[in-house]
Coordinates of C-alpha atoms in Angstrom, one line a residue:
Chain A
X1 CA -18.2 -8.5 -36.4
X2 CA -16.3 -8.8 -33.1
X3 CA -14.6 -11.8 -32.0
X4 CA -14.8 -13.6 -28.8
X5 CA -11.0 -13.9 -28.8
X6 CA -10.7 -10.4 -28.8
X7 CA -13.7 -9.9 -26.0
X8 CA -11.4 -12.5 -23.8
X9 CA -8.0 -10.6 -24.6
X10 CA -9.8 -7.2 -23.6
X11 CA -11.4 -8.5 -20.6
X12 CA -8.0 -10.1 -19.4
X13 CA -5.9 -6.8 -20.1
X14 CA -8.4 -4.4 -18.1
X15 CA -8.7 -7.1 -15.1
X16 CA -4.7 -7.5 -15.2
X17 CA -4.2 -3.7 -14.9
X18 CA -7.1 -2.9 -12.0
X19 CA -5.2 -5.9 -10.0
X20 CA -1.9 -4.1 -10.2
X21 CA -2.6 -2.5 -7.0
X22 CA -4.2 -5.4 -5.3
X23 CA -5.0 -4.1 -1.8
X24 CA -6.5 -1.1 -3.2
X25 CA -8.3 -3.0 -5.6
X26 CA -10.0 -5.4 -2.7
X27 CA -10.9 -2.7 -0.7
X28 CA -12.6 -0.6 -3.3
X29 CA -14.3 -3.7 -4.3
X30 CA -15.8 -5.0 -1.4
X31 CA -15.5 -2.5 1.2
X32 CA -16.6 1.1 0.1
X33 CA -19.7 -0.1 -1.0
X34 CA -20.8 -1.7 2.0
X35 CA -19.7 1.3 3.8
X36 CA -22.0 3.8 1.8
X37 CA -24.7 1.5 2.9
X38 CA -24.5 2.2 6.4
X39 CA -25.4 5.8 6.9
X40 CA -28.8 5.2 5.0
X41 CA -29.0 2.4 7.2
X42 CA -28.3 4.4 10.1
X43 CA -31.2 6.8 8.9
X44 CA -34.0 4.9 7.7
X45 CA -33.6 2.6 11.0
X46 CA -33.6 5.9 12.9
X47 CA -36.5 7.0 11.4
X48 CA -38.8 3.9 11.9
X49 CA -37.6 3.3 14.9
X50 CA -37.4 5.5 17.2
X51 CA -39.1 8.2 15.3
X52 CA -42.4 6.8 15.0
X53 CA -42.5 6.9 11.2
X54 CA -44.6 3.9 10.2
X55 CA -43.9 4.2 6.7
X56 CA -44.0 5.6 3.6
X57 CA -44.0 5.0 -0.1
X58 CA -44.3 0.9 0.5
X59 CA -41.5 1.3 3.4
X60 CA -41.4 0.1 6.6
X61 CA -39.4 -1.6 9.5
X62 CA -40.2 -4.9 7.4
X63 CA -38.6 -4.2 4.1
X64 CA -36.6 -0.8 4.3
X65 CA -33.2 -3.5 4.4
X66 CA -34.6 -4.8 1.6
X67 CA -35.6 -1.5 -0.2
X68 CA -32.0 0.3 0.8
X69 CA -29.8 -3.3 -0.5
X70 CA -31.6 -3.4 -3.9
X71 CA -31.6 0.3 -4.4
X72 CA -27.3 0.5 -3.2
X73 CA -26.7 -2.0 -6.1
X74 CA -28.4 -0.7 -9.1
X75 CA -26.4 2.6 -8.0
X76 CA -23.5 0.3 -8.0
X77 CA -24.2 -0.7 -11.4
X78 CA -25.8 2.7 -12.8
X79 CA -22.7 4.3 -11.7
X80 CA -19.9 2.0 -12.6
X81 CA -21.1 1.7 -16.1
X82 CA -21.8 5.2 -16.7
X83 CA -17.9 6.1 -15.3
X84 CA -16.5 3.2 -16.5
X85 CA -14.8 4.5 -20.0
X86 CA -14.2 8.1 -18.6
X87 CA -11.9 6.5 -16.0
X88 CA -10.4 3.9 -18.7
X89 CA -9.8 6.8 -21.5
X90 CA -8.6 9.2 -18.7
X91 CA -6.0 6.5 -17.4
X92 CA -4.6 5.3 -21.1
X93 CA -4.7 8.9 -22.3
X94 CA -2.2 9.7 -19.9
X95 CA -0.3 6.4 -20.4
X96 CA 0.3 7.1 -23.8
X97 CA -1.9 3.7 -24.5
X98 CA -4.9 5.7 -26.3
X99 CA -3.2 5.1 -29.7
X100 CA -2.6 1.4 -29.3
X101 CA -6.7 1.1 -29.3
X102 CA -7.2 3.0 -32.3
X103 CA -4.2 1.8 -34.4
X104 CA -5.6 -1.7 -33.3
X105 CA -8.3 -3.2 -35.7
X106 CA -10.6 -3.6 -32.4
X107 CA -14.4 -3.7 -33.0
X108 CA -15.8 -1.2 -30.6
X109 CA -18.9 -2.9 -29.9
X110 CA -15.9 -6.1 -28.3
X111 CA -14.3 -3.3 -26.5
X112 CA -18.0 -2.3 -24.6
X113 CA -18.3 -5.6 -24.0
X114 CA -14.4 -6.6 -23.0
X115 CA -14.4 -3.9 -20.3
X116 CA -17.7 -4.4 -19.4
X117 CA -17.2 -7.8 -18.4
X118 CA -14.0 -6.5 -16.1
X119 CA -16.1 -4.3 -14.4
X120 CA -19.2 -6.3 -13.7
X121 CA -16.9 -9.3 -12.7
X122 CA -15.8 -6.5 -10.2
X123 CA -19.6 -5.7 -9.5
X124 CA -20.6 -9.2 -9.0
X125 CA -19.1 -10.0 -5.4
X126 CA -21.0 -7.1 -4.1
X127 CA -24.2 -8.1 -5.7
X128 CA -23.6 -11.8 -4.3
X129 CA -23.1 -10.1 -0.8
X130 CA -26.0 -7.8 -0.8
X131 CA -28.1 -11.1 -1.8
X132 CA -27.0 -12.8 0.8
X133 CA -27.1 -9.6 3.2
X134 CA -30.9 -9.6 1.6
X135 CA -31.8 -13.8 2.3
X136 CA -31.7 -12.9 6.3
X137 CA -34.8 -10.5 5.9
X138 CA -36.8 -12.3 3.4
X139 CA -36.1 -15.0 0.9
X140 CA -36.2 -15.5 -2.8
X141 CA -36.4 -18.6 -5.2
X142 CA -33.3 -19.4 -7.7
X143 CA -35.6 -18.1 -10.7
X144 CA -36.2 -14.3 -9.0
X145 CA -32.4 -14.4 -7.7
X146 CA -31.9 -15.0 -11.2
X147 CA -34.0 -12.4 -12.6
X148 CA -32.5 -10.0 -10.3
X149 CA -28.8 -10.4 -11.4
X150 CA -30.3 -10.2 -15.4
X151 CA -31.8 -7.5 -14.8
X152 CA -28.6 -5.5 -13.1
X153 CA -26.7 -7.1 -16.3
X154 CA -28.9 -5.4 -18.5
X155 CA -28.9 -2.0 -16.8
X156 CA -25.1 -2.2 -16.7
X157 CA -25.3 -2.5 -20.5
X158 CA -27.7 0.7 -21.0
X159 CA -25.3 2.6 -18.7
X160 CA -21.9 1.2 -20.4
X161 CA -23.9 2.4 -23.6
X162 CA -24.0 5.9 -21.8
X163 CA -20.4 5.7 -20.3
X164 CA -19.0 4.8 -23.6
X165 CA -20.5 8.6 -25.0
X166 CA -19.3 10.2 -21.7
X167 CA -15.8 8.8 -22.2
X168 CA -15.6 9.4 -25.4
X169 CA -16.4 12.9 -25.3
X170 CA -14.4 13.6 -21.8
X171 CA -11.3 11.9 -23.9
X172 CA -11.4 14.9 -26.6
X173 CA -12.0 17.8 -24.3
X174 CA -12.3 17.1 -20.2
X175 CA -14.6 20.3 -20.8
X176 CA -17.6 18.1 -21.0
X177 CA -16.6 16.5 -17.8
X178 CA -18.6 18.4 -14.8
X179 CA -21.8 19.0 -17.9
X180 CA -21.8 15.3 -17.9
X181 CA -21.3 14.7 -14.2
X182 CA -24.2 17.5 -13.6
X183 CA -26.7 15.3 -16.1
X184 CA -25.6 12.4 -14.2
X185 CA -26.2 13.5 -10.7
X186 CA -29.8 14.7 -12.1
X187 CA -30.3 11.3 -13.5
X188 CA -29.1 9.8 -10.0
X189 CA -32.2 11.8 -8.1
X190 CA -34.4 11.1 -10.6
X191 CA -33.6 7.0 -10.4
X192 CA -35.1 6.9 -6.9
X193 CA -32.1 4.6 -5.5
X194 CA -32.5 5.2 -1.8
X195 CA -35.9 6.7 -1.7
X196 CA -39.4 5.9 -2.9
X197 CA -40.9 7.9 -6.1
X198 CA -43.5 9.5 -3.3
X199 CA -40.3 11.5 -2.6
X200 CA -40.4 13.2 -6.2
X201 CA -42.6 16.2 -6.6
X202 CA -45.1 15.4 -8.4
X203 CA -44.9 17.9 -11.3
X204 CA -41.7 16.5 -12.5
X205 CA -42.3 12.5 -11.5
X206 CA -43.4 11.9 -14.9
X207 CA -39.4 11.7 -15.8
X208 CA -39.1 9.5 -13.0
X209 CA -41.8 7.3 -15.2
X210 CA -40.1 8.1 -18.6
X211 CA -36.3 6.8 -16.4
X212 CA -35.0 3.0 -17.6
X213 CA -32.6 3.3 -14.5
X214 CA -35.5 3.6 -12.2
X215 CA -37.8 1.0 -13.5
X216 CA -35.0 -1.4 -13.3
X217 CA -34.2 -1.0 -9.6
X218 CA -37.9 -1.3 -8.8
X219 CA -37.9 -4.6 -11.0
X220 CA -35.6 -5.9 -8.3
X221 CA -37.4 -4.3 -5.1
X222 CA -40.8 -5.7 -6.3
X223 CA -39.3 -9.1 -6.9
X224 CA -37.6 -9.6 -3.9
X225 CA -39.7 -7.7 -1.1
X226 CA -43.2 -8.6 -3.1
X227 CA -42.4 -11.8 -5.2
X228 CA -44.0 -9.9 -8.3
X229 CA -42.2 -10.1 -11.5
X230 CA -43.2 -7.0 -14.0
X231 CA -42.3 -7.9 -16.9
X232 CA -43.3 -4.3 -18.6
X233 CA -40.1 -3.3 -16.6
X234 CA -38.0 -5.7 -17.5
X235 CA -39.1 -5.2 -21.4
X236 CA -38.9 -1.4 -21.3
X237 CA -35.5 -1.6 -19.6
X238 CA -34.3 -4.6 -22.1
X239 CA -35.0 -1.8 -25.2
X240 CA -32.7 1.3 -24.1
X241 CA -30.1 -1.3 -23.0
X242 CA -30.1 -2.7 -26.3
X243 CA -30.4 0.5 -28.3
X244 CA -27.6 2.4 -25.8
X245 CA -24.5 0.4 -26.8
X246 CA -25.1 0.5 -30.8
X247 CA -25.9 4.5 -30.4
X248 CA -23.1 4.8 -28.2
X249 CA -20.7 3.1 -30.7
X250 CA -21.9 5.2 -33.4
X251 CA -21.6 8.7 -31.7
X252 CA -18.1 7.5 -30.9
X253 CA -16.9 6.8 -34.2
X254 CA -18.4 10.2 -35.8
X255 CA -16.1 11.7 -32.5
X256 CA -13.1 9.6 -33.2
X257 CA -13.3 11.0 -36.7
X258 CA -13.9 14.7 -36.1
X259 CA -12.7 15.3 -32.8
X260 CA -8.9 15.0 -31.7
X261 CA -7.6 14.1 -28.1
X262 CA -6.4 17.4 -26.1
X263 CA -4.8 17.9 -23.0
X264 CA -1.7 15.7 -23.0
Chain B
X1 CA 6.4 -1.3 -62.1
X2 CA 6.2 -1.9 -58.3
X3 CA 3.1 -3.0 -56.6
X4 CA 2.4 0.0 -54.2
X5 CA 1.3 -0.6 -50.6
X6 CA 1.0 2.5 -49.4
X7 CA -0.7 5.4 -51.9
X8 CA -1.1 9.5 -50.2
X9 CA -2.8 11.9 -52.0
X10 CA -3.3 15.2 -51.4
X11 CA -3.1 14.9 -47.6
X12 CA -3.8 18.0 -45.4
X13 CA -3.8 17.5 -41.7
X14 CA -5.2 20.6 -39.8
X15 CA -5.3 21.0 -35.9
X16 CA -7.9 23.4 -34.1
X17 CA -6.5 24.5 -30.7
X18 CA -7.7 27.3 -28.3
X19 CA -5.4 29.7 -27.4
X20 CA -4.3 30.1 -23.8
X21 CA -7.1 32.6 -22.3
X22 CA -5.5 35.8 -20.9
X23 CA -9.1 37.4 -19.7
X24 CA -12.1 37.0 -18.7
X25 CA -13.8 37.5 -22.1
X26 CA -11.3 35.2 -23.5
X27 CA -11.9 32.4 -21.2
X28 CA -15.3 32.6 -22.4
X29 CA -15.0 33.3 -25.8
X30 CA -11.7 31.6 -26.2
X31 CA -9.7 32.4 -29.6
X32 CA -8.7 29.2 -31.9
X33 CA -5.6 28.6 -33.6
X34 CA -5.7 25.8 -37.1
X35 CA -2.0 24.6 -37.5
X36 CA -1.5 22.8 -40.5
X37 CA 0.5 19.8 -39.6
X38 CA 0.4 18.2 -43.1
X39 CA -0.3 19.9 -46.5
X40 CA -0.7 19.2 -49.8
X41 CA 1.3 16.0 -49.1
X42 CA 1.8 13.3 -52.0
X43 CA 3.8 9.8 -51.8
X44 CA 3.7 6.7 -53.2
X45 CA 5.6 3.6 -50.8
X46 CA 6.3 0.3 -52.5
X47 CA 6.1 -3.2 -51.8
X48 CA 9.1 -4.2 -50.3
X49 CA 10.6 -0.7 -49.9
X50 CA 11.9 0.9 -47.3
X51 CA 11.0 4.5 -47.0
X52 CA 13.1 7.2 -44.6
X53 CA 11.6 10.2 -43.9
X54 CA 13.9 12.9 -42.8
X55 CA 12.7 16.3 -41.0
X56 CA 13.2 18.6 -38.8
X57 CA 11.1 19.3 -35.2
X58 CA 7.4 19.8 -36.4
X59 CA 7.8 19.0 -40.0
X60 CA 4.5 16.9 -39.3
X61 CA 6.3 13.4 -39.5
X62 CA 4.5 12.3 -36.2
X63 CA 1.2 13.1 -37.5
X64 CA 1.9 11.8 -41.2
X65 CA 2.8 8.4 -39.4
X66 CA -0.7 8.5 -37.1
X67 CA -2.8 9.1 -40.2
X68 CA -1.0 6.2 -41.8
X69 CA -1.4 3.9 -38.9
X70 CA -5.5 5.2 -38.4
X71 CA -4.9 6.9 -35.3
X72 CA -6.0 10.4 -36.8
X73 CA -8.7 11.1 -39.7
X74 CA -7.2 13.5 -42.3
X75 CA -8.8 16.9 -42.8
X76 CA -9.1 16.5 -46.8
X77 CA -6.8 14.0 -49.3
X78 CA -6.6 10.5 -49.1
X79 CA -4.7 7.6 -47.9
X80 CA -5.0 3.6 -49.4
X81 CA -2.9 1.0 -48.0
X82 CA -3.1 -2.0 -50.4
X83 CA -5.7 -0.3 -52.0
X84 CA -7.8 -0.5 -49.4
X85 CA -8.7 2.5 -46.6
X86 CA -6.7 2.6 -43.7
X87 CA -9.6 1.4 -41.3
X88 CA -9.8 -1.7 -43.3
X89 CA -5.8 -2.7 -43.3
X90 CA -5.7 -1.8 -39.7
X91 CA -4.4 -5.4 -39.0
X92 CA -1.5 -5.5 -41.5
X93 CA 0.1 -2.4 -40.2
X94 CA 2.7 -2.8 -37.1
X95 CA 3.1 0.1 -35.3
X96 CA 5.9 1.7 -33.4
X97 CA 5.6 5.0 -32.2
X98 CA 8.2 6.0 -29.0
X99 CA 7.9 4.3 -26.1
X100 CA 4.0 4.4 -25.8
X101 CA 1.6 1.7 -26.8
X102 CA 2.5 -0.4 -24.3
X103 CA 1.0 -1.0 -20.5
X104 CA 3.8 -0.2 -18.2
X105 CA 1.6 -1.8 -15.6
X106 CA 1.6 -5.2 -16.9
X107 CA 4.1 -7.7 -17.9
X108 CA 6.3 -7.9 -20.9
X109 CA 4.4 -11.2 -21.8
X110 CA 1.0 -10.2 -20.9
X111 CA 1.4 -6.9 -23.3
X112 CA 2.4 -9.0 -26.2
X113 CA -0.1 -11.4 -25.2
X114 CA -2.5 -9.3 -25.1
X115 CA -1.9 -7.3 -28.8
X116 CA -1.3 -11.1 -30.4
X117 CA -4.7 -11.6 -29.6
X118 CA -5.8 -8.3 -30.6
X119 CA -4.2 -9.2 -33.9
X120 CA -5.1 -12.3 -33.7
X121 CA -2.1 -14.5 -34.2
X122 CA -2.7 -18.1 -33.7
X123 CA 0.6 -19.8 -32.5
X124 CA 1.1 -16.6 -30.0
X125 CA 3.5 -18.0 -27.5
X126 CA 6.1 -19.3 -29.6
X127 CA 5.6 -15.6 -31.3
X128 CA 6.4 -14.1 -28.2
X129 CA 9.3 -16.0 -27.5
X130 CA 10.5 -15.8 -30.8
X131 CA 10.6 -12.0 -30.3
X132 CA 11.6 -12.0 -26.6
X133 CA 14.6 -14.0 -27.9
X134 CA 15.2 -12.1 -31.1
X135 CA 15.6 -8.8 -29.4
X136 CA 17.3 -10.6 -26.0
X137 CA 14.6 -9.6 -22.9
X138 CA 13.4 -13.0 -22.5
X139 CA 14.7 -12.1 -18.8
X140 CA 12.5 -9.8 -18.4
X141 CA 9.7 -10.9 -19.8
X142 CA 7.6 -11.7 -16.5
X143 CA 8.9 -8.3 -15.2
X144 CA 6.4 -5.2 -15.0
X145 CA 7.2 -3.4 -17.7
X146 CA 7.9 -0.3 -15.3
X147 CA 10.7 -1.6 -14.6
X148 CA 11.7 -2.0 -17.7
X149 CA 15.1 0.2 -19.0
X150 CA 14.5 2.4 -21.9
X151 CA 16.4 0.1 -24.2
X152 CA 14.3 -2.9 -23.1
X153 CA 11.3 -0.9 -23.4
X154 CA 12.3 0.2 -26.9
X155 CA 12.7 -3.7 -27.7
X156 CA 9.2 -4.4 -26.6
X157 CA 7.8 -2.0 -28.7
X158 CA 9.4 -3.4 -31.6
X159 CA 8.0 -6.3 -30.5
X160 CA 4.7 -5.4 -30.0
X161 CA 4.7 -4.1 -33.6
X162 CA 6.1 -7.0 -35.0
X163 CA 3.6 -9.4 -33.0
X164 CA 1.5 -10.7 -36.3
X165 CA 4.2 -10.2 -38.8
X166 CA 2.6 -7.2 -40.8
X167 CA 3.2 -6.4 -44.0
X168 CA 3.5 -2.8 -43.3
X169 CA 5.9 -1.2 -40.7
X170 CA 5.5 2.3 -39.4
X171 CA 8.4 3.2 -37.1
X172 CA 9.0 6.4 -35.8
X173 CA 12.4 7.0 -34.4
X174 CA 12.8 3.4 -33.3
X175 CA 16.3 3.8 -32.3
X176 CA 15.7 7.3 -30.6
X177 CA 17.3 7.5 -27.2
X178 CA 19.2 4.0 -27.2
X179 CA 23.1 3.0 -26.9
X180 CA 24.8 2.0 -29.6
X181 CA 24.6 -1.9 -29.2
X182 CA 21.0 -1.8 -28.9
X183 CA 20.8 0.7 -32.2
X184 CA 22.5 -1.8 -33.8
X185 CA 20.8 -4.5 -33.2
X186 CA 17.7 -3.3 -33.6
X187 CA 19.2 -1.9 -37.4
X188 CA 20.3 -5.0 -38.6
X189 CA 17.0 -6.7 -37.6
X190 CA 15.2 -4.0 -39.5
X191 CA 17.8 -4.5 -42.4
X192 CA 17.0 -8.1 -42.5
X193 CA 13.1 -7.6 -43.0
X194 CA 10.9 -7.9 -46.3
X195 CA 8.6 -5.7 -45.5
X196 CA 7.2 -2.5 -46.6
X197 CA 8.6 0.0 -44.1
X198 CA 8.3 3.7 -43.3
X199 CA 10.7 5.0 -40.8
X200 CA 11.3 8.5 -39.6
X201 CA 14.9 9.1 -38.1
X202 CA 16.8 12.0 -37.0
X203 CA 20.3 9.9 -37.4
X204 CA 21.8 10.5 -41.3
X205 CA 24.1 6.9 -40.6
X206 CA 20.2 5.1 -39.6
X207 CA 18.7 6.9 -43.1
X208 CA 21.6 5.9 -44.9
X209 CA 21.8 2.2 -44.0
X210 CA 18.2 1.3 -43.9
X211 CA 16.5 3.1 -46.7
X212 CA 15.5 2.6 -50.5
X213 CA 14.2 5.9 -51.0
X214 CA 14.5 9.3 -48.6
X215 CA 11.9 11.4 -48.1
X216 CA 12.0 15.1 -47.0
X217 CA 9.4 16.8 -44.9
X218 CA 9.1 20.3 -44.0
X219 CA 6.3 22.5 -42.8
X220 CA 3.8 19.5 -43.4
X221 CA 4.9 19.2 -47.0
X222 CA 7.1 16.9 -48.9
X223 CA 9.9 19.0 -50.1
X224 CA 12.0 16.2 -51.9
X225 CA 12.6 12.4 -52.4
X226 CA 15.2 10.7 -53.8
X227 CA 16.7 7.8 -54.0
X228 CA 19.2 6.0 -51.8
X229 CA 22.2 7.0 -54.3
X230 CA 21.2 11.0 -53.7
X231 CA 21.1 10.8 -50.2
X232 CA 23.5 13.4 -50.2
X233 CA 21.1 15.7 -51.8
X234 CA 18.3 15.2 -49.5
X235 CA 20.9 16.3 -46.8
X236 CA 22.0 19.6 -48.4
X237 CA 18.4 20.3 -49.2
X238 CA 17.9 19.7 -45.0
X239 CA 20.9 21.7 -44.2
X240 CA 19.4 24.7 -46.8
X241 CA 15.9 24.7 -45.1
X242 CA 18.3 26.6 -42.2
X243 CA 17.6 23.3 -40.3
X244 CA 20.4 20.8 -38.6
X245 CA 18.5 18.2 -36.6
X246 CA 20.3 15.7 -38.7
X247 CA 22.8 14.4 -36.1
X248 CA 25.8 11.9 -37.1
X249 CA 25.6 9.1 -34.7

């Protein structure tokens, strides 16, 4: 079983090497993704505005701040998990690292979780600020603030579950790269992040309804902009996020087994 | 008879690559390539023993060590260390393998730090100074390891795989690259150790000093092994594969 000493080690290594470039790693932190923020901003603001849209799909001049904030972070999260072992793989292939992880009697399911950690630690300033950004508009109680953050944890871990298959893959042959990426921008439309399901024709919403990704950002939106807590979300979410990671490892060890590592 | 720690048999190694694609249909329908790195390969390592395993460029002596450490799966055949598979005895194997392994973008300390966690040594800091000591970079031992000379590097990497005092050592060319002093040092250390070691060297004086037994690899197959006392066979059976990679150093 894994070992929290090991977790802690893991999490300590990866933070250590995404600091080595601290200036670079503040900005990319804190600063990109307030700035890809600002033109939806810029266009829903437009739109209700000045051009005499009153609203649509539950949005209006009221809540679109709301709406756009919650929506920017589970993209945050959907997409940092998902990329967060391709870009670790990628880097220690290249660095001639990739062995010391499978000569080391590491339990995959500490490694998820020891990068995982790094990378939410990395998520959770921008969530704090968007939450704050969010309390000018409308406010929450402790317990939906609360509610909020577990549920971005538990998307993070259905995504990391995802990322762990996409890195894994991507590290034996970067051929899978762009079919992956592909998938992913599909999944990305289909998670309604900075629009409203109304957007989605209606002949393919259904996988809109059948997406994990896009009931957890509504969990947030509906907490915060209607103080409702729907707890079928959270549930249905809760399942794929547990089920992702153990899959994930699995698929990953039949890989490691029959695949080999090319390109370097 | 001799307890054995490390048991091969029958290991075959086989890599699929595509070839380079010199059309269109090719880059389509690219062609493959199998290369057998390792064939047919048979060797029992002691307790205790210290094994050097001579070859030439491509005789498959990387790979063999990578099976042996679990960084590769074999295609067929088998491998026990302690009895045990090589998943399981992950921890008791130390590892050195080049100048990889180790994160050029952290410290000296926080690498060793980090893989005496990973094998989960207790007292880790008087390990790591122990080693840092030992093999003289305590200096640098704060430093980035990208700055880091090759020699130093080459220490840390003996240090890393010497972090929870395994019972098994797998060293490939640990000496590869380095001046003499350093060679030396790190061959009388090696010397000093009671440990089960497998070593692969391209330097005849390195086989010579270090090893029990000398093993002979060619063409992913184990052509001869002797001991120590025939060393002089293994040599003329190198130098009659057409091969001189065995330098005098």
């Amino acid at each position: 079983m894994f070992q929290l000493s090991e977790i802690i080690a893991i999490t300590k290594k990866e933070f250590k090497l995404s600091i080595r470039f601290k200036t670079a790693y503040l900005l990319n932190t804190f600063v990109n993704p307030v700035l890809s923020i600002i033109p939806l901003f810029i266009i829903y603001y437009g739109f209700l505005h000045y051009g005499g849209a009153e609203g649509f799909g539950g949005i209006d001049l009221s809540n679109y701040i709301a709406f756009l904030i919650f929506g920017i972070i589970g993209q945050a999260f959907f997409y940092n998990g998902i990329n967060a072992f391709t870009l670790k793989f990628r880097e220690e292939k290249y660095w001639n690292t990739i062995e010391s992880l499978f000569a080391a009697p590491i339990n995959y399911l500490s490694l998820i979780i020891g990068v995982g950690i790094n990378v939410i630690l990395n998520l959770f300033p921008l969530l704090l600020i968007f939450i704050l950004i969010a309390s000018f508009f409308s406010v929450a109680s402790l317990i939906e603030i609360s509610l909020i953050v577990l549920m971005m944890i538990i998307l993070f871990a259905l995504c990391l579950g995802v990322g762990l298959i996409y890195g894994a893959l991507t590290l034996f042959s970067e051929n899978f790269d762009p079919v992956f990426r592909y998938f992913f921008a599909g999944w990305t439309l289909l998670s309604c992040f900075a629009y409203p399901i109304q957007i989605i024709p209606e002949e393919i919403r259904f996988i809109v309804l059948a997406n994990p990704v896009y009931y957890a950002v509504t969990f947030t939106r509906e907490i915060w902009i209607n103080h409702f807590i729907d707890f079928n979300a959270f549930f249905f979410v809760l399942v794929f996020a547990v089920i992702m990671p153990i899959i994930s490892v699995y698929i990953f060890k039949i890989a490691w087994k029959r695949m080999e590592i090319q390109g370097y | 008879m001799p307890e054995k720690a490390i048991e091969i048999k029958n290991l075959r190694k086989e890599f699929r690559s595509s070839l380079n694609p010199l059309n269109l249909v090719e880059f389509f329908f690219p062609r493959h390539k199998t290369t057998v790195a390792v064939d047919s390969f048979d060797l029992d390592i002691f307790k205790g023993e210290t094994l050097g395993l001579l070859g030439p460029n491509g005789a498959g002596k990387t790979t063999l060590i990578k099976l042996l450490a679990g960084i590769l799966y074999p295609t067929s055949g088998e491998i026990k260390i302690f009895q045990r598979p090589v998943d399981e005895q992950k921890i008791n194997i130390g590892l050195m393998l080049g100048y990889g392994l180790i994160y050029y973008r952290m410290t000296g300390y926080d690498n060793l730090k980090y893989f005496a966690r990973i094998y989960r040594v207790k007292d880790f800091d008087s390990r790591i100074m122990e080693l840092a000591e030992l093999f003289d970079f305590k200096d640098y031992l704060y430093d980035y390891v990208e700055n880091y000379s090759l020699g130093t590097k080459s220490k840390l990497t003996l240090a890393r795989a010497l972090i929870h005092d395994p019972e098994i050592l797998i060293l490939d060319e640990p000496t590869l690259g380095l001046d003499i002093n350093v060679s030396e040092k790190i061959r009388k250390y090696i010397k000093g150790l009671d440990k089960t070691i497998l070593l692969t060297t391209h330097y005849e004086k390195e086989a010579q000093e270090l090893c029990d037994r000398i093993a002979l690899m060619s063409e992913g197959r184990l052509v001869k092994l002797e001991q120590k006392e025939k060393f002089d066979e293994v040599i003329n059976s190198f130098t009659k594969l057409g091969e001189k990679h065995v330098s005098v150093k």
